[in-house]
mmCIF file of C-alpha atoms in Angstrom:
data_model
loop_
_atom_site.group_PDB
_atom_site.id
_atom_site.type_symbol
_atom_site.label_atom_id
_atom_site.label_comp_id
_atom_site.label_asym_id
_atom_site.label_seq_id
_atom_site.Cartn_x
_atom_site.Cartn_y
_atom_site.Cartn_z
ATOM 1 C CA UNK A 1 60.099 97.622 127.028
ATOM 2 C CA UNK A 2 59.661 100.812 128.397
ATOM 3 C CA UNK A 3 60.163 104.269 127.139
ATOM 4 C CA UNK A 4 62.832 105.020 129.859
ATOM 5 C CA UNK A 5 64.869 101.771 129.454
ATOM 6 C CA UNK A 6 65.158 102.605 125.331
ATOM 7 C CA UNK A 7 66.236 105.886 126.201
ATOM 8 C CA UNK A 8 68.811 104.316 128.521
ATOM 9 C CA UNK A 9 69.944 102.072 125.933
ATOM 10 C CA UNK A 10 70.251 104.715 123.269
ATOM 11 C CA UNK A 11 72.202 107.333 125.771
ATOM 12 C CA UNK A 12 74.416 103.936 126.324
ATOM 13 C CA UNK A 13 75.243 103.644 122.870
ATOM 14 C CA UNK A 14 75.569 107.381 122.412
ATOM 15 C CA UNK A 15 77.904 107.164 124.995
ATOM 16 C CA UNK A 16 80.313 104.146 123.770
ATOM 17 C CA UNK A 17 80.318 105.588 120.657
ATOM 18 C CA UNK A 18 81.834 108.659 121.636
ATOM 19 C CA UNK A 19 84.324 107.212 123.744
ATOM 20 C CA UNK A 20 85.680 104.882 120.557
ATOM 21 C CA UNK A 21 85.456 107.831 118.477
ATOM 22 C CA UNK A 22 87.569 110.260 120.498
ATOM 23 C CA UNK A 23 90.493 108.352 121.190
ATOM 24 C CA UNK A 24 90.780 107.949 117.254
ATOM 25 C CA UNK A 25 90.240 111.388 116.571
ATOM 26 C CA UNK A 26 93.094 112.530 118.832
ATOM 27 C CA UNK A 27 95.212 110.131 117.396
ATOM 28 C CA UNK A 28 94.733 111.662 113.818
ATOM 29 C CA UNK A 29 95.255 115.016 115.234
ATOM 30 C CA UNK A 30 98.768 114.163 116.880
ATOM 31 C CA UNK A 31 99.973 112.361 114.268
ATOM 32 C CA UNK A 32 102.132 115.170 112.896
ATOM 33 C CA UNK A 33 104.181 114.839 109.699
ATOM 34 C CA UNK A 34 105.959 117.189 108.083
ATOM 35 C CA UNK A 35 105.765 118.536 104.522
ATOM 36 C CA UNK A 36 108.064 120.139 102.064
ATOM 37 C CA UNK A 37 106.247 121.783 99.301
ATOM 38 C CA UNK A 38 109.340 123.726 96.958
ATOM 39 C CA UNK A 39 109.189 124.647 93.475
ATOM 40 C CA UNK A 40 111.632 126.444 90.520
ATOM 41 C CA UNK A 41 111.916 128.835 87.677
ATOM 42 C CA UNK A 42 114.931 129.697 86.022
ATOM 43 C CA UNK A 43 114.899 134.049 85.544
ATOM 44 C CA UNK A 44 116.776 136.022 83.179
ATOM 45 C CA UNK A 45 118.318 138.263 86.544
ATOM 46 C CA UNK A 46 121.325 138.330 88.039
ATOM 47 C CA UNK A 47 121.312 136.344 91.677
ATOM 48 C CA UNK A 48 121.640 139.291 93.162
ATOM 49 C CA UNK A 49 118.841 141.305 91.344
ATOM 50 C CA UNK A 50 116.561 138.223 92.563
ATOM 51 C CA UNK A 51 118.371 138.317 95.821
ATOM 52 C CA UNK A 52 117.491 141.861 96.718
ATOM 53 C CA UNK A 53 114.161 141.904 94.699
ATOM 54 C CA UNK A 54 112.661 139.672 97.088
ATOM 55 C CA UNK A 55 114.135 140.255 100.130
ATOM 56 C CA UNK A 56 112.636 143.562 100.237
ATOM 57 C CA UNK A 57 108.991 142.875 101.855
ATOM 58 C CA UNK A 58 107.840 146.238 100.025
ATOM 59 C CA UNK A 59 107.861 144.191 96.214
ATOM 60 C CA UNK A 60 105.446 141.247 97.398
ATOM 61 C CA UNK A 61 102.479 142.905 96.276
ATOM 62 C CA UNK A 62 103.859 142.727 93.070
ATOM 63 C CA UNK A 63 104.496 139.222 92.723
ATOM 64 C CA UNK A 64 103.330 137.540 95.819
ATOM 65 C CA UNK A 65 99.601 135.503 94.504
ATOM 66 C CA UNK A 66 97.959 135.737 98.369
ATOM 67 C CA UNK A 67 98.507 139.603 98.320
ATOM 68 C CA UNK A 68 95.980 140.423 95.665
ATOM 69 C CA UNK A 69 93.658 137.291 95.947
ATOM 70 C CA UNK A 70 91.524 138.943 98.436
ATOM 71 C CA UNK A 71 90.307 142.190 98.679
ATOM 72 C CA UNK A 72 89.547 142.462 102.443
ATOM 73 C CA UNK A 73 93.718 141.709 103.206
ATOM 74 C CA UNK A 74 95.207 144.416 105.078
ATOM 75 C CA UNK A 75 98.843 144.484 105.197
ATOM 76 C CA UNK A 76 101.308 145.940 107.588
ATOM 77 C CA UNK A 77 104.982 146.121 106.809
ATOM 78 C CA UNK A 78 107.307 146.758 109.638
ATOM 79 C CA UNK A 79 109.201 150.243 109.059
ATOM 80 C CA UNK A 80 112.506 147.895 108.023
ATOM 81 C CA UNK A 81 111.026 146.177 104.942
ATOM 82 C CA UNK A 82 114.557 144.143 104.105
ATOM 83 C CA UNK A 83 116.411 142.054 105.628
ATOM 84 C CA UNK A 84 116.649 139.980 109.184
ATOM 85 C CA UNK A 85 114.087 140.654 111.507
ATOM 86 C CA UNK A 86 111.923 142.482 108.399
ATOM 87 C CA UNK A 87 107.882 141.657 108.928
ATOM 88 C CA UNK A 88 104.652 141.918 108.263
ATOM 89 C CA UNK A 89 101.531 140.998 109.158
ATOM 90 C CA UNK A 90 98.004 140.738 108.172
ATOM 91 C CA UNK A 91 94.028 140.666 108.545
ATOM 92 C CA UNK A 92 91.432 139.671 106.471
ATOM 93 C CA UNK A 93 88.083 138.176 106.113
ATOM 94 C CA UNK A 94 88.775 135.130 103.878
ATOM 95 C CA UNK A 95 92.627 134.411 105.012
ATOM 96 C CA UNK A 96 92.888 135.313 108.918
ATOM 97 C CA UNK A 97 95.565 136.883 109.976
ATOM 98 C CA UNK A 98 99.109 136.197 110.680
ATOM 99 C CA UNK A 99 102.643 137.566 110.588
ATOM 100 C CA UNK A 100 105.520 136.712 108.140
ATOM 101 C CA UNK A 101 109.047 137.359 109.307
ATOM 102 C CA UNK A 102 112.432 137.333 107.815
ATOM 103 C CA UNK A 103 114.481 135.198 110.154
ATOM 104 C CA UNK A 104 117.570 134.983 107.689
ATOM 105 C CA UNK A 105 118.712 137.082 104.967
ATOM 106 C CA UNK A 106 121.805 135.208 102.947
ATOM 107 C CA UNK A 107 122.993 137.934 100.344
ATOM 108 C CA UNK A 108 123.033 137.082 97.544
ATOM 109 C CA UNK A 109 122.001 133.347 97.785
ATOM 110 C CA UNK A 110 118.933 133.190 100.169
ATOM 111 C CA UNK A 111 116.533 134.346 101.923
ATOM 112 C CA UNK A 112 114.407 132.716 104.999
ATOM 113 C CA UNK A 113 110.938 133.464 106.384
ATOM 114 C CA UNK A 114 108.855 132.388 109.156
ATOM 115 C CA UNK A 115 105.074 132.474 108.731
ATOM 116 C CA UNK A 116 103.022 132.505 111.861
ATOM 117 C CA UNK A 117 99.116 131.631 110.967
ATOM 118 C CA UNK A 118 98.002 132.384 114.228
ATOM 119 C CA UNK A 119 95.650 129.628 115.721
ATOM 120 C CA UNK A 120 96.243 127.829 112.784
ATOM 121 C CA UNK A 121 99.771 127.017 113.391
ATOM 122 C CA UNK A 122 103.187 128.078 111.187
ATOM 123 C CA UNK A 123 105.981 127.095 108.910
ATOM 124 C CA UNK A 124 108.712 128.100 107.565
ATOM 125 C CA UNK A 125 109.163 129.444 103.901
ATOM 126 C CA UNK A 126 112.640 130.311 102.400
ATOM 127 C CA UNK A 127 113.340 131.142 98.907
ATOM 128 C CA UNK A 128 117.245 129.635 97.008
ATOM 129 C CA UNK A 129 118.394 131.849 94.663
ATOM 130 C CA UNK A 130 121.343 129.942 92.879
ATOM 131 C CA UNK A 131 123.388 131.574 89.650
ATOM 132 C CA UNK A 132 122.941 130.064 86.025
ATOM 133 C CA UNK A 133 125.492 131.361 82.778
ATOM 134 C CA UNK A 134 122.000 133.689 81.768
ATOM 135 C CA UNK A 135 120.426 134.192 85.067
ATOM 136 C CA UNK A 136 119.357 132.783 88.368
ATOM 137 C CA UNK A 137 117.475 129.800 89.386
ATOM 138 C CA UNK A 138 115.023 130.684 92.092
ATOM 139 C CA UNK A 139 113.459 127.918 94.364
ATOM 140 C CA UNK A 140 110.864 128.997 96.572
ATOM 141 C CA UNK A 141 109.988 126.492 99.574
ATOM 142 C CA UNK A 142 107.957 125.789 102.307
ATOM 143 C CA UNK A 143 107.943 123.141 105.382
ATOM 144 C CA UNK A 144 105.678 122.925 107.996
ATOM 145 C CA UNK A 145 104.193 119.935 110.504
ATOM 146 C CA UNK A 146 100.489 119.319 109.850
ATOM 147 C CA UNK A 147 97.848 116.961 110.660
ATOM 148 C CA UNK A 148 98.879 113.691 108.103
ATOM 149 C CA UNK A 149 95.618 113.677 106.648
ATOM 150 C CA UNK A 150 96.159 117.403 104.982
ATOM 151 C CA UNK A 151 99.525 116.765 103.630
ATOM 152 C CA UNK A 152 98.204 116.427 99.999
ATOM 153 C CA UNK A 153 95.987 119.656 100.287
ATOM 154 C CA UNK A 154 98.985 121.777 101.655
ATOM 155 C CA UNK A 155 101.021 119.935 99.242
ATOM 156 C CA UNK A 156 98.209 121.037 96.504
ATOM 157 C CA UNK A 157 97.112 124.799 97.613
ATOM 158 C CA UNK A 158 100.742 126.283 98.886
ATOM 159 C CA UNK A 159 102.293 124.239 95.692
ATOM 160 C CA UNK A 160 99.691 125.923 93.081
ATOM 161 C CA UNK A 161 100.280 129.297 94.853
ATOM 162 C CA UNK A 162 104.220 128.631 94.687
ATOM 163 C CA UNK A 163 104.163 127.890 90.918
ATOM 164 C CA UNK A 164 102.019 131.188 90.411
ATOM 165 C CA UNK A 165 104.195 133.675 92.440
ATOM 166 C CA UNK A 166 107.377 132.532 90.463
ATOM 167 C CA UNK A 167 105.928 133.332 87.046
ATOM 168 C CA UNK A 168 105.029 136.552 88.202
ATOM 169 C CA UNK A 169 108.312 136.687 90.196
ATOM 170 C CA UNK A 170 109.672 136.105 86.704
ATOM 171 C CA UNK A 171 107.428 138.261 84.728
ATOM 172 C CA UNK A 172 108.159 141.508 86.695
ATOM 173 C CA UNK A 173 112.016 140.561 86.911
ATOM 174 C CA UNK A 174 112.478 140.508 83.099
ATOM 175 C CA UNK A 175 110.826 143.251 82.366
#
């Protein structure tokens, strides 16, 4: 057998592979499914306390976990920091950039936000604030569409992160 007709045969192969591959591929990629990630604290705050603690974009740094987890973040706050149509966006060497948006602002009860990742799609994050006899409970929540293959590591990451920023949500609120 010659050296020509093995390389043939090898570029053939090479060649059927990638066309069984590809189709599969895609069809991982569109199969979308959506995921709801939401967690709770109970505080020792008034609903509205909560209610316009975090509505105000100018307080995340002191309880949000992604503001202070890396040091190359730059953060822009839009000159209205509460309330509909309050944003801000971001840079940064580890995280990308992106924007974050208030799209609904529910005194004292709730508070919506879209997050826009850029290339790397969006979601939609909104945080319950509901009364208790010695407090509020907060529920912070976020749903987007992703790839079904990363459900769990969304589910796993933006859960972890969710858990963190309501102890510290907590922390700075009973203070």
């Amino acid at each position: 057998m010659s050296a020509r007709s093995i390389f043939q045969k090898a570029a053939f192969r090479r060649t059927i592979g990638v066309l069984l591959v590809m189709p599969a591929l895609l069809f991982i990629n569109a199969c979308q499914e959506q995921v709801k990630v939401e967690h709770s604290i109970e505080i020792q705050a008034s609903q509205q306390a909560v209610y316009d603690f975090v509505s105000d974009l100018n307080n995340e740094d002191q309880w949000n976990p992604w503001r202070g987890a890396d040091a190359t973040m730059q953060i822009t706050t839009s000159e209205n920091s509460q309330g509909e149509g309050a944003s801000y966006s971001w840079t940064s060497e580890d995280s990308g950039e992106g924007t974050a948006t208030i799209t609904k602002a529910q005194s004292p009860s709730r508070v919506e936000m879209h997050i826009d990742f850029g290339d790397q799609g969006g979601g939609d994050s909104y945080m319950q604030i509901d009364p208790l006899e010695n407090g509020s409970q907060v529920t912070w929540g976020f749903v987007t569409e992703v790839p079904f293959f990363m459900t769990g590591m969304i589910e796993d990451e933006v859960g972890a992160k969710y858990a963190e920023g309501l102890q510290n949500l907590k922390k700075v609120l009973e203070q």
